[in-house]
CSV table of C-alpha atoms and ligand atoms in Angstrom, one decimal:
chain,number,residue,atom,x,y,z
A,1,MET,CA,83.2,-42.2,-70.7
A,2,ARG,CA,80.9,-41.6,-67.7
A,3,ASN,CA,77.4,-41.0,-69.1
A,4,TYR,CA,74.3,-39.9,-67.1
A,5,LYS,CA,70.7,-39.8,-68.1
A,6,ILE,CA,69.1,-36.5,-67.0
A,7,VAL,CA,65.4,-35.8,-67.1
A,8,LEU,CA,64.6,-32.2,-67.6
A,9,LEU,CA,61.2,-30.9,-66.5
A,10,PRO,CA,61.0,-27.3,-67.8
A,11,GLY,CA,57.4,-26.9,-66.6
A,12,ASP,CA,55.6,-23.5,-66.6
A,13,GLY,CA,56.2,-19.8,-66.6
A,14,ILE,CA,59.9,-18.9,-66.7
A,15,GLY,CA,60.7,-22.7,-66.5
A,16,PRO,CA,61.6,-23.2,-70.2
A,17,GLU,CA,63.8,-20.1,-70.3
A,18,ILE,CA,65.9,-21.0,-67.3
A,19,THR,CA,66.0,-24.7,-68.4
A,20,ALA,CA,67.6,-23.6,-71.7
A,21,VAL,CA,70.3,-21.8,-69.9
A,22,ALA,CA,71.0,-24.7,-67.5
A,23,LYS,CA,71.1,-27.2,-70.3
A,24,ASN,CA,73.7,-25.3,-72.3
A,25,ILE,CA,75.8,-24.8,-69.2
A,26,LEU,CA,75.6,-28.5,-68.3
A,27,ASN,CA,76.7,-29.5,-71.8
A,28,SER,CA,79.7,-27.3,-71.6
A,29,ILE,CA,80.7,-28.2,-68.0
A,30,SER,CA,80.4,-31.9,-68.7
A,31,LYS,CA,82.6,-31.7,-71.8
A,32,LYS,CA,85.2,-29.8,-69.8
A,33,HIS,CA,85.2,-32.4,-67.0
A,34,GLY,CA,85.1,-35.5,-69.2
A,35,PHE,CA,81.6,-36.9,-68.8
A,36,GLN,CA,78.5,-37.0,-70.9
A,37,LEU,CA,74.9,-36.0,-70.1
A,38,THR,CA,72.0,-37.3,-72.1
A,39,PHE,CA,68.9,-35.1,-71.7
A,40,GLU,CA,65.3,-36.1,-72.0
A,41,GLU,CA,62.6,-33.5,-71.7
A,42,HIS,CA,59.2,-34.4,-70.4
A,43,PRO,CA,55.9,-32.4,-69.8
A,44,PHE,CA,55.1,-31.7,-66.2
A,45,GLY,CA,52.8,-29.3,-64.3
A,46,GLY,CA,50.6,-26.9,-66.3
A,47,GLN,CA,52.4,-27.8,-69.5
A,48,ALA,CA,51.3,-31.4,-69.0
A,49,ILE,CA,47.8,-30.4,-67.9
A,50,GLU,CA,47.3,-28.7,-71.2
A,51,ASN,CA,48.5,-31.7,-73.2
A,52,SER,CA,46.9,-34.5,-71.3
A,53,GLY,CA,44.7,-33.1,-68.5
A,54,LEU,CA,47.1,-34.4,-65.8
A,55,PRO,CA,50.0,-32.6,-64.1
A,56,LEU,CA,52.2,-35.7,-63.8
A,57,PRO,CA,51.7,-38.1,-66.8
A,58,GLU,CA,52.7,-41.7,-66.2
A,59,LYS,CA,55.4,-41.5,-68.9
A,60,THR,CA,57.0,-38.5,-67.2
A,61,LEU,CA,57.0,-40.3,-63.8
A,62,GLU,CA,58.5,-43.4,-65.3
A,63,ALA,CA,61.2,-41.4,-67.1
A,64,CYS,CA,62.1,-39.7,-63.8
A,65,LYS,CA,62.3,-42.9,-61.9
A,66,GLY,CA,64.5,-44.4,-64.6
A,67,SER,CA,66.9,-41.5,-64.8
A,68,ASP,CA,70.2,-40.7,-62.9
A,69,SER,CA,68.8,-37.3,-61.8
A,70,VAL,CA,65.9,-35.0,-62.5
A,71,LEU,CA,66.3,-31.3,-63.0
A,72,LEU,CA,63.0,-29.4,-62.6
A,73,ALA,CA,62.6,-25.7,-63.3
A,74,ALA,CA,59.2,-24.5,-62.0
A,75,ILE,CA,55.5,-25.2,-62.2
A,76,GLY,CA,52.2,-23.4,-61.6
A,77,ASP,CA,50.0,-20.7,-63.0
A,78,PRO,CA,47.1,-18.9,-61.4
A,79,LYS,CA,44.9,-20.0,-64.3
A,80,PHE,CA,44.9,-23.6,-63.0
A,81,ASP,CA,43.7,-22.5,-59.5
A,82,VAL,CA,40.1,-23.1,-60.6
A,83,LEU,CA,40.8,-26.8,-61.3
A,84,GLU,CA,40.0,-29.4,-58.7
A,85,ARG,CA,43.0,-30.0,-56.5
A,86,GLU,CA,43.9,-33.4,-58.1
A,87,LYS,CA,44.4,-31.8,-61.4
A,88,ARG,CA,46.5,-28.8,-60.3
A,89,PRO,CA,50.2,-28.4,-61.1
A,90,GLU,CA,51.2,-28.4,-57.4
A,91,THR,CA,49.5,-31.7,-56.9
A,92,GLY,CA,51.7,-33.2,-59.6
A,93,LEU,CA,54.8,-31.9,-57.8
A,94,LEU,CA,53.7,-33.5,-54.5
A,95,LYS,CA,52.9,-36.7,-56.3
A,96,LEU,CA,56.4,-36.7,-57.9
A,97,ARG,CA,58.1,-36.2,-54.6
A,98,ALA,CA,56.0,-38.9,-53.0
A,99,GLU,CA,56.4,-41.4,-55.8
A,100,MET,CA,60.2,-40.9,-56.0
A,101,GLU,CA,60.3,-41.2,-52.1
A,102,LEU,CA,62.2,-37.9,-51.9
A,103,PHE,CA,61.7,-37.3,-48.2
A,104,ALA,CA,64.5,-34.9,-47.7
A,105,ASN,CA,64.7,-31.4,-49.1
A,106,LEU,CA,68.0,-29.5,-48.7
A,107,ARG,CA,67.9,-25.8,-49.2
A,108,PRO,CA,71.3,-24.1,-48.6
A,109,VAL,CA,71.3,-20.4,-48.0
A,110,LYS,CA,74.8,-18.9,-48.3
A,111,ILE,CA,75.5,-15.2,-48.7
A,112,ILE,CA,77.5,-14.5,-51.8
A,113,PRO,CA,79.7,-11.5,-50.9
A,114,ALA,CA,79.2,-9.8,-54.2
A,115,LEU,CA,75.4,-9.7,-53.5
A,116,ILE,CA,75.5,-8.4,-50.0
A,117,GLU,CA,74.0,-5.1,-51.0
A,118,ALA,CA,71.1,-6.9,-52.7
A,119,SER,CA,69.5,-8.0,-49.5
A,120,THR,CA,66.8,-5.9,-47.8
A,121,LEU,CA,68.5,-6.7,-44.5
A,122,LYS,CA,71.5,-4.8,-43.1
A,123,LYS,CA,74.9,-6.0,-44.2
A,124,GLU,CA,76.1,-6.5,-40.7
A,125,ILE,CA,73.2,-8.9,-40.0
A,126,ILE,CA,73.7,-11.2,-43.1
A,127,GLU,CA,77.5,-11.1,-43.6
A,128,GLY,CA,78.8,-14.6,-43.4
A,129,VAL,CA,75.4,-16.4,-43.3
A,130,ASP,CA,75.8,-20.0,-44.3
A,131,LEU,CA,72.9,-22.2,-43.3
A,132,ILE,CA,70.9,-25.1,-44.7
A,133,VAL,CA,67.3,-25.9,-44.2
A,134,VAL,CA,66.6,-29.6,-44.1
A,135,ARG,CA,62.9,-29.9,-44.7
A,136,GLU,CA,61.0,-33.2,-44.4
A,137,LEU,CA,59.2,-33.4,-47.8
A,138,THR,CA,56.8,-36.4,-48.0
A,139,GLY,CA,54.9,-36.2,-44.7
A,140,GLY,CA,53.3,-33.8,-42.3
A,141,ILE,CA,50.3,-31.7,-43.1
A,142,TYR,CA,51.0,-31.8,-46.9
A,143,PHE,CA,50.1,-35.5,-47.0
A,144,GLY,CA,48.3,-36.2,-43.7
A,145,LYS,CA,44.9,-38.0,-43.7
A,146,PRO,CA,42.1,-37.5,-43.0
A,147,LYS,CA,41.6,-34.3,-44.9
A,148,GLY,CA,38.6,-32.8,-46.6
A,149,ARG,CA,36.0,-30.2,-47.0
A,150,PHE,CA,32.3,-30.5,-46.2
A,151,LYS,CA,29.0,-28.7,-45.4
A,152,ASP,CA,28.1,-28.7,-41.8
A,153,ASN,CA,24.5,-27.3,-41.5
A,154,GLU,CA,24.9,-23.6,-42.3
A,155,ASP,CA,28.6,-23.8,-42.0
A,156,GLU,CA,31.3,-25.0,-44.4
A,157,ARG,CA,34.4,-26.7,-43.0
A,158,ALA,CA,37.7,-27.9,-44.3
A,159,PHE,CA,40.6,-29.7,-42.5
A,160,ASN,CA,44.0,-31.2,-42.9
A,161,THR,CA,46.0,-33.4,-40.6
A,162,MET,CA,49.5,-32.8,-39.5
A,163,SER,CA,50.9,-36.2,-38.6
A,164,TYR,CA,54.4,-37.8,-38.4
A,165,GLY,CA,55.4,-41.3,-37.6
A,166,SER,CA,58.6,-41.8,-35.6
A,167,LYS,CA,60.2,-43.6,-38.6
A,168,GLU,CA,59.6,-40.6,-40.8
A,169,ILE,CA,61.2,-38.3,-38.2
A,170,ASP,CA,64.1,-40.7,-37.7
A,171,ARG,CA,65.1,-40.8,-41.4
A,172,ILE,CA,65.1,-37.0,-41.8
A,173,SER,CA,66.9,-36.6,-38.5
A,174,ASP,CA,69.7,-38.9,-39.8
A,175,ILE,CA,70.1,-36.7,-42.9
A,176,GLY,CA,70.2,-33.6,-40.7
A,177,PHE,CA,72.7,-34.9,-38.2
A,178,ASN,CA,75.0,-36.4,-40.8
A,179,LEU,CA,74.9,-33.2,-42.7
A,180,ALA,CA,75.7,-31.2,-39.6
A,181,LYS,CA,78.8,-33.4,-39.1
A,182,THR,CA,80.1,-32.2,-42.5
A,183,ARG,CA,79.5,-28.6,-41.5
A,184,ARG,CA,79.8,-26.6,-38.3
A,185,ARG,CA,78.2,-29.4,-36.2
A,186,ARG,CA,75.2,-27.3,-35.0
A,187,LEU,CA,71.6,-28.4,-35.6
A,188,CYS,CA,68.5,-26.5,-34.7
A,189,SER,CA,65.3,-28.4,-34.8
A,190,VAL,CA,62.2,-26.3,-35.4
A,191,ASP,CA,58.7,-27.3,-34.2
A,192,LYS,CA,55.7,-26.1,-32.3
A,193,ALA,CA,55.9,-28.5,-29.4
A,194,ASN,CA,54.3,-26.0,-27.0
A,195,VAL,CA,51.0,-26.6,-28.8
A,196,LEU,CA,51.1,-29.6,-31.2
A,197,ASP,CA,51.4,-33.3,-30.2
A,198,VAL,CA,53.0,-34.1,-33.5
A,199,SER,CA,55.7,-31.6,-32.7
A,200,GLN,CA,56.3,-33.1,-29.3
A,201,LEU,CA,57.0,-36.5,-31.0
A,202,TRP,CA,59.3,-34.7,-33.4
A,203,ARG,CA,61.2,-33.1,-30.5
A,204,ASP,CA,61.4,-36.4,-28.6
A,205,ARG,CA,62.8,-38.2,-31.6
A,206,VAL,CA,65.3,-35.4,-32.4
A,207,ASN,CA,66.5,-35.6,-28.8
A,208,TYR,CA,67.0,-39.3,-29.1
A,209,HIS,CA,69.2,-38.7,-32.2
A,210,ALA,CA,71.1,-36.0,-30.4
A,211,GLN,CA,72.3,-38.6,-27.9
A,212,ILE,CA,73.6,-40.8,-30.7
A,213,HIS,CA,75.3,-37.9,-32.5
A,214,SER,CA,76.7,-36.3,-29.4
A,215,GLU,CA,79.3,-34.4,-31.4
A,216,VAL,CA,76.5,-32.3,-32.8
A,217,GLU,CA,75.3,-29.4,-30.7
A,218,VAL,CA,71.5,-29.5,-30.8
A,219,SER,CA,69.0,-26.8,-30.0
A,220,HIS,CA,65.2,-26.5,-30.4
A,221,LEU,CA,63.2,-23.5,-31.5
A,222,TYR,CA,59.4,-23.0,-31.8
A,223,VAL,CA,58.6,-22.1,-35.3
A,224,ASP,CA,57.4,-18.5,-34.5
A,225,ASN,CA,60.6,-17.8,-32.7
A,226,ALA,CA,62.7,-19.4,-35.5
A,227,ALA,CA,61.0,-17.1,-38.0
A,228,MET,CA,62.0,-14.1,-35.8
A,229,GLN,CA,65.6,-15.4,-35.2
A,230,LEU,CA,66.2,-15.8,-39.0
A,231,VAL,CA,65.9,-12.1,-39.5
A,232,LYS,CA,67.3,-11.0,-36.2
A,233,ASP,CA,70.5,-13.1,-36.2
A,234,PRO,CA,70.7,-15.6,-39.1
A,235,ARG,CA,74.4,-16.4,-38.4
A,236,GLN,CA,73.4,-18.4,-35.4
A,237,PHE,CA,72.1,-21.2,-37.7
A,238,ASP,CA,74.0,-24.0,-39.3
A,239,VAL,CA,71.5,-26.9,-40.0
A,240,ILE,CA,67.8,-26.1,-39.5
A,241,LEU,CA,65.9,-29.4,-39.3
A,242,THR,CA,62.1,-29.1,-39.7
A,243,GLY,CA,58.9,-30.6,-41.0
A,244,ASN,CA,57.2,-30.0,-44.3
A,245,LEU,CA,55.1,-27.0,-43.7
A,246,PHE,CA,57.5,-25.1,-41.4
A,247,GLY,CA,60.3,-25.9,-43.8
A,248,ASP,CA,58.3,-24.5,-46.7
A,249,ILE,CA,57.7,-21.2,-44.9
A,250,LEU,CA,61.1,-20.8,-43.3
A,251,SER,CA,63.0,-21.6,-46.5
A,252,ASP,CA,61.3,-18.7,-48.3
A,253,GLU,CA,62.1,-16.4,-45.5
A,254,ALA,CA,65.7,-17.6,-45.4
A,255,ALA,CA,66.0,-17.1,-49.2
A,256,MET,CA,65.4,-13.4,-48.8
A,257,LEU,CA,68.5,-13.1,-46.7
A,258,THR,CA,70.4,-13.5,-50.0
A,259,GLY,CA,68.4,-10.6,-51.6
A,260,SER,CA,66.6,-12.6,-54.2
A,261,ILE,CA,64.7,-15.9,-54.2
A,262,GLY,CA,66.1,-16.1,-57.7
A,263,MET,CA,69.4,-17.3,-56.2
A,264,LEU,CA,68.4,-20.4,-54.2
A,265,PRO,CA,68.8,-24.0,-55.4
A,266,SER,CA,67.5,-27.1,-53.7
A,267,ALA,CA,67.9,-30.8,-53.7
A,268,SER,CA,65.3,-33.4,-52.9
A,269,ILE,CA,66.7,-36.9,-52.1
A,270,GLY,CA,65.6,-40.2,-50.7
A,271,GLU,CA,67.3,-43.3,-49.4
A,272,LYS,CA,68.1,-44.5,-52.9
A,273,GLY,CA,67.2,-43.7,-56.5
A,274,PRO,CA,67.6,-40.5,-58.4
A,275,GLY,CA,67.3,-37.1,-56.7
A,276,LEU,CA,65.3,-34.1,-57.9
A,277,PHE,CA,67.0,-30.8,-58.2
A,278,GLU,CA,65.0,-27.5,-58.5
A,279,PRO,CA,65.2,-23.8,-57.7
A,280,VAL,CA,63.3,-22.7,-54.6
A,281,HIS,CA,61.5,-20.0,-56.6
A,282,GLY,CA,58.3,-20.6,-58.5
A,283,SER,CA,57.2,-20.1,-62.1
A,284,ALA,CA,56.9,-16.3,-61.9
A,285,PRO,CA,54.1,-16.0,-64.5
A,286,ASP,CA,54.3,-12.2,-64.4
A,287,ILE,CA,57.7,-12.2,-66.1
A,288,ALA,CA,57.4,-15.4,-68.2
A,289,GLY,CA,58.4,-15.3,-71.8
A,290,LYS,CA,60.1,-11.9,-71.3
A,291,ASP,CA,63.7,-13.1,-70.9
A,292,LEU,CA,63.8,-11.3,-67.5
A,293,ALA,CA,64.2,-14.3,-65.2
A,294,ASN,CA,67.3,-14.9,-63.1
A,295,PRO,CA,68.6,-18.3,-64.2
A,296,ILE,CA,71.1,-18.6,-61.3
A,297,ALA,CA,69.0,-20.6,-58.9
A,298,MET,CA,68.5,-23.1,-61.7
A,299,VAL,CA,72.2,-23.2,-62.6
A,300,LEU,CA,73.0,-23.7,-58.9
A,301,SER,CA,70.4,-26.5,-58.7
A,302,ALA,CA,72.3,-28.0,-61.7
A,303,ALA,CA,75.5,-27.7,-59.6
A,304,MET,CA,73.8,-29.5,-56.7
A,305,MET,CA,72.7,-32.2,-59.1
A,306,LEU,CA,76.3,-32.6,-60.2
A,307,LYS,CA,77.5,-32.8,-56.6
A,308,ILE,CA,74.8,-34.8,-54.8
A,309,GLY,CA,73.1,-36.7,-57.6
A,310,LEU,CA,76.0,-37.6,-59.9
A,311,LYS,CA,79.0,-37.2,-57.5
A,312,GLU,CA,80.8,-35.1,-60.1
A,313,ILE,CA,82.3,-32.9,-57.4
A,314,GLU,CA,84.9,-31.1,-59.4
A,315,ALA,CA,82.4,-30.1,-62.1
A,316,SER,CA,80.0,-28.9,-59.4
A,317,ASN,CA,82.6,-26.8,-57.7
A,318,ASP,CA,83.7,-25.4,-61.0
A,319,LEU,CA,80.1,-24.4,-61.8
A,320,GLU,CA,79.7,-22.7,-58.5
A,321,SER,CA,82.8,-20.7,-58.9
A,322,THR,CA,81.7,-19.7,-62.4
A,323,VAL,CA,78.5,-18.2,-60.9
A,324,ASN,CA,80.5,-16.4,-58.2
A,325,LYS,CA,82.9,-15.0,-60.8
A,326,VAL,CA,80.2,-13.6,-63.0
A,327,LEU,CA,78.5,-12.0,-60.0
A,328,SER,CA,81.8,-10.5,-58.8
A,329,ASN,CA,82.2,-9.0,-62.2
A,330,GLY,CA,79.1,-7.0,-61.4
A,331,LEU,CA,76.8,-8.8,-63.8
A,332,ARG,CA,73.2,-9.0,-62.6
A,333,THR,CA,69.7,-9.9,-63.8
A,334,SER,CA,67.0,-7.3,-63.1
A,335,ASP,CA,65.9,-8.9,-59.7
A,336,LEU,CA,69.3,-8.1,-58.3
A,337,SER,CA,70.5,-5.1,-60.2
A,338,SER,CA,71.3,-1.9,-58.4
A,339,LYS,CA,73.2,1.3,-59.4
A,340,GLY,CA,76.5,0.6,-61.1
A,341,HIS,CA,75.6,-2.8,-62.4
A,342,ARG,CA,74.9,-3.9,-65.9
A,343,THR,CA,71.5,-5.5,-66.1
A,344,LEU,CA,71.3,-8.6,-68.2
A,345,THR,CA,68.5,-10.7,-69.6
A,346,CYS,CA,68.1,-14.3,-68.7
A,347,SER,CA,69.7,-15.5,-71.9
A,348,GLU,CA,72.5,-12.9,-71.7
A,349,MET,CA,73.3,-14.1,-68.2
A,350,GLY,CA,73.4,-17.6,-69.7
A,351,LYS,CA,76.0,-16.5,-72.3
A,352,TYR,CA,78.2,-14.8,-69.7
A,353,LEU,CA,78.2,-17.9,-67.6
A,354,LEU,CA,79.1,-20.1,-70.6
A,355,SER,CA,81.9,-17.8,-71.6
A,356,GLU,CA,83.5,-18.2,-68.1
A,357,ILE,CA,83.4,-22.0,-68.2
B,1,IPM,C1,58.1,-25.4,-52.7
B,1,IPM,C2,56.8,-25.0,-53.2
B,1,IPM,C3,55.9,-26.2,-53.2
B,1,IPM,C4,55.7,-26.6,-51.8
B,1,IPM,C5,54.5,-26.0,-53.9
B,1,IPM,C6,54.6,-25.4,-55.3
B,1,IPM,C7,53.7,-27.2,-53.9
B,1,IPM,O1,56.3,-23.9,-52.5
B,1,IPM,O2,58.8,-26.3,-53.2
B,1,IPM,O3,58.5,-24.8,-51.7
B,1,IPM,O4,54.9,-26.0,-51.0
B,1,IPM,O5,56.4,-27.5,-51.4
B,2,MN,MN1,57.6,-23.1,-51.0
């Protein structure tokens, strides 16, 4: 029987609650489709800081590298914001991405018809939206050097560097263009080339790839305009290709087209080796431990893991249709609920999903 080793990183806040739901569902869907998943849980983020003082313990990193796929829930809590940056949960996540060489982050945003009323945007604007943000994940201003903070006479100063090499732009462009070919063959590259040199290099490289992949229709937007276009006319987008910081910001904005960030999965992949699959949302400390979280982004991240990480396409499609079915039946967690819907807790939503598999 096909057997895969999955590392689960439940992390902080609502992480353990949504991980429990995803694990049950994965067990059931794998049985149905004739393969086996072996789970290993490891401490990561704030949970690891409390055990060992470090957000990404060596053992956790080794387990991730040796797995077939990593499924991460969420990390972070305001109580760690006082720690020096090296010891914060977010630094552990950046280190994990860098160590596993996960340079491409895929964040699909597809409107689920049953949820169209949940968005703060008008129905006629978001109907039919189906886009994907391809975010560069191991470069740009998140990792650029030099960086620092220092006293400058009476003044205090801090700085980061946004830098990209052409090879980094080339490999993420390849991912974006190849993905566009499996979709509607439109790619919009987002930069700030009217101001930033690093963006001009980005644009030049993307234009070079545009010549190679001539069947893909390419456009460029400055990031400020892209932010506006996303709420003005989101249907114009198919693949959005962008750098680390712009992708971080635009993917949160794009997530809200769907009504709740609690719906959005993501995949982080590299050239080779296991991928990392995680919801776009954070650890939501305000609702942690209350069984209120929406587990769907986590479940859809598990579906992305099945598809992209394990190539279990049928099981992945099955899981996605299970989610759609439960939502079409009018079942909602509190982040999405409106009049006429039954509001479920996180674990109840898990049970309904299980019962539909
Ligand atoms: C995300 C998150 C992370 C990021 C944080 C937690 C470091 O916001 O995955 O989008 O900025 O990349
Ligand atoms: Mn983010």
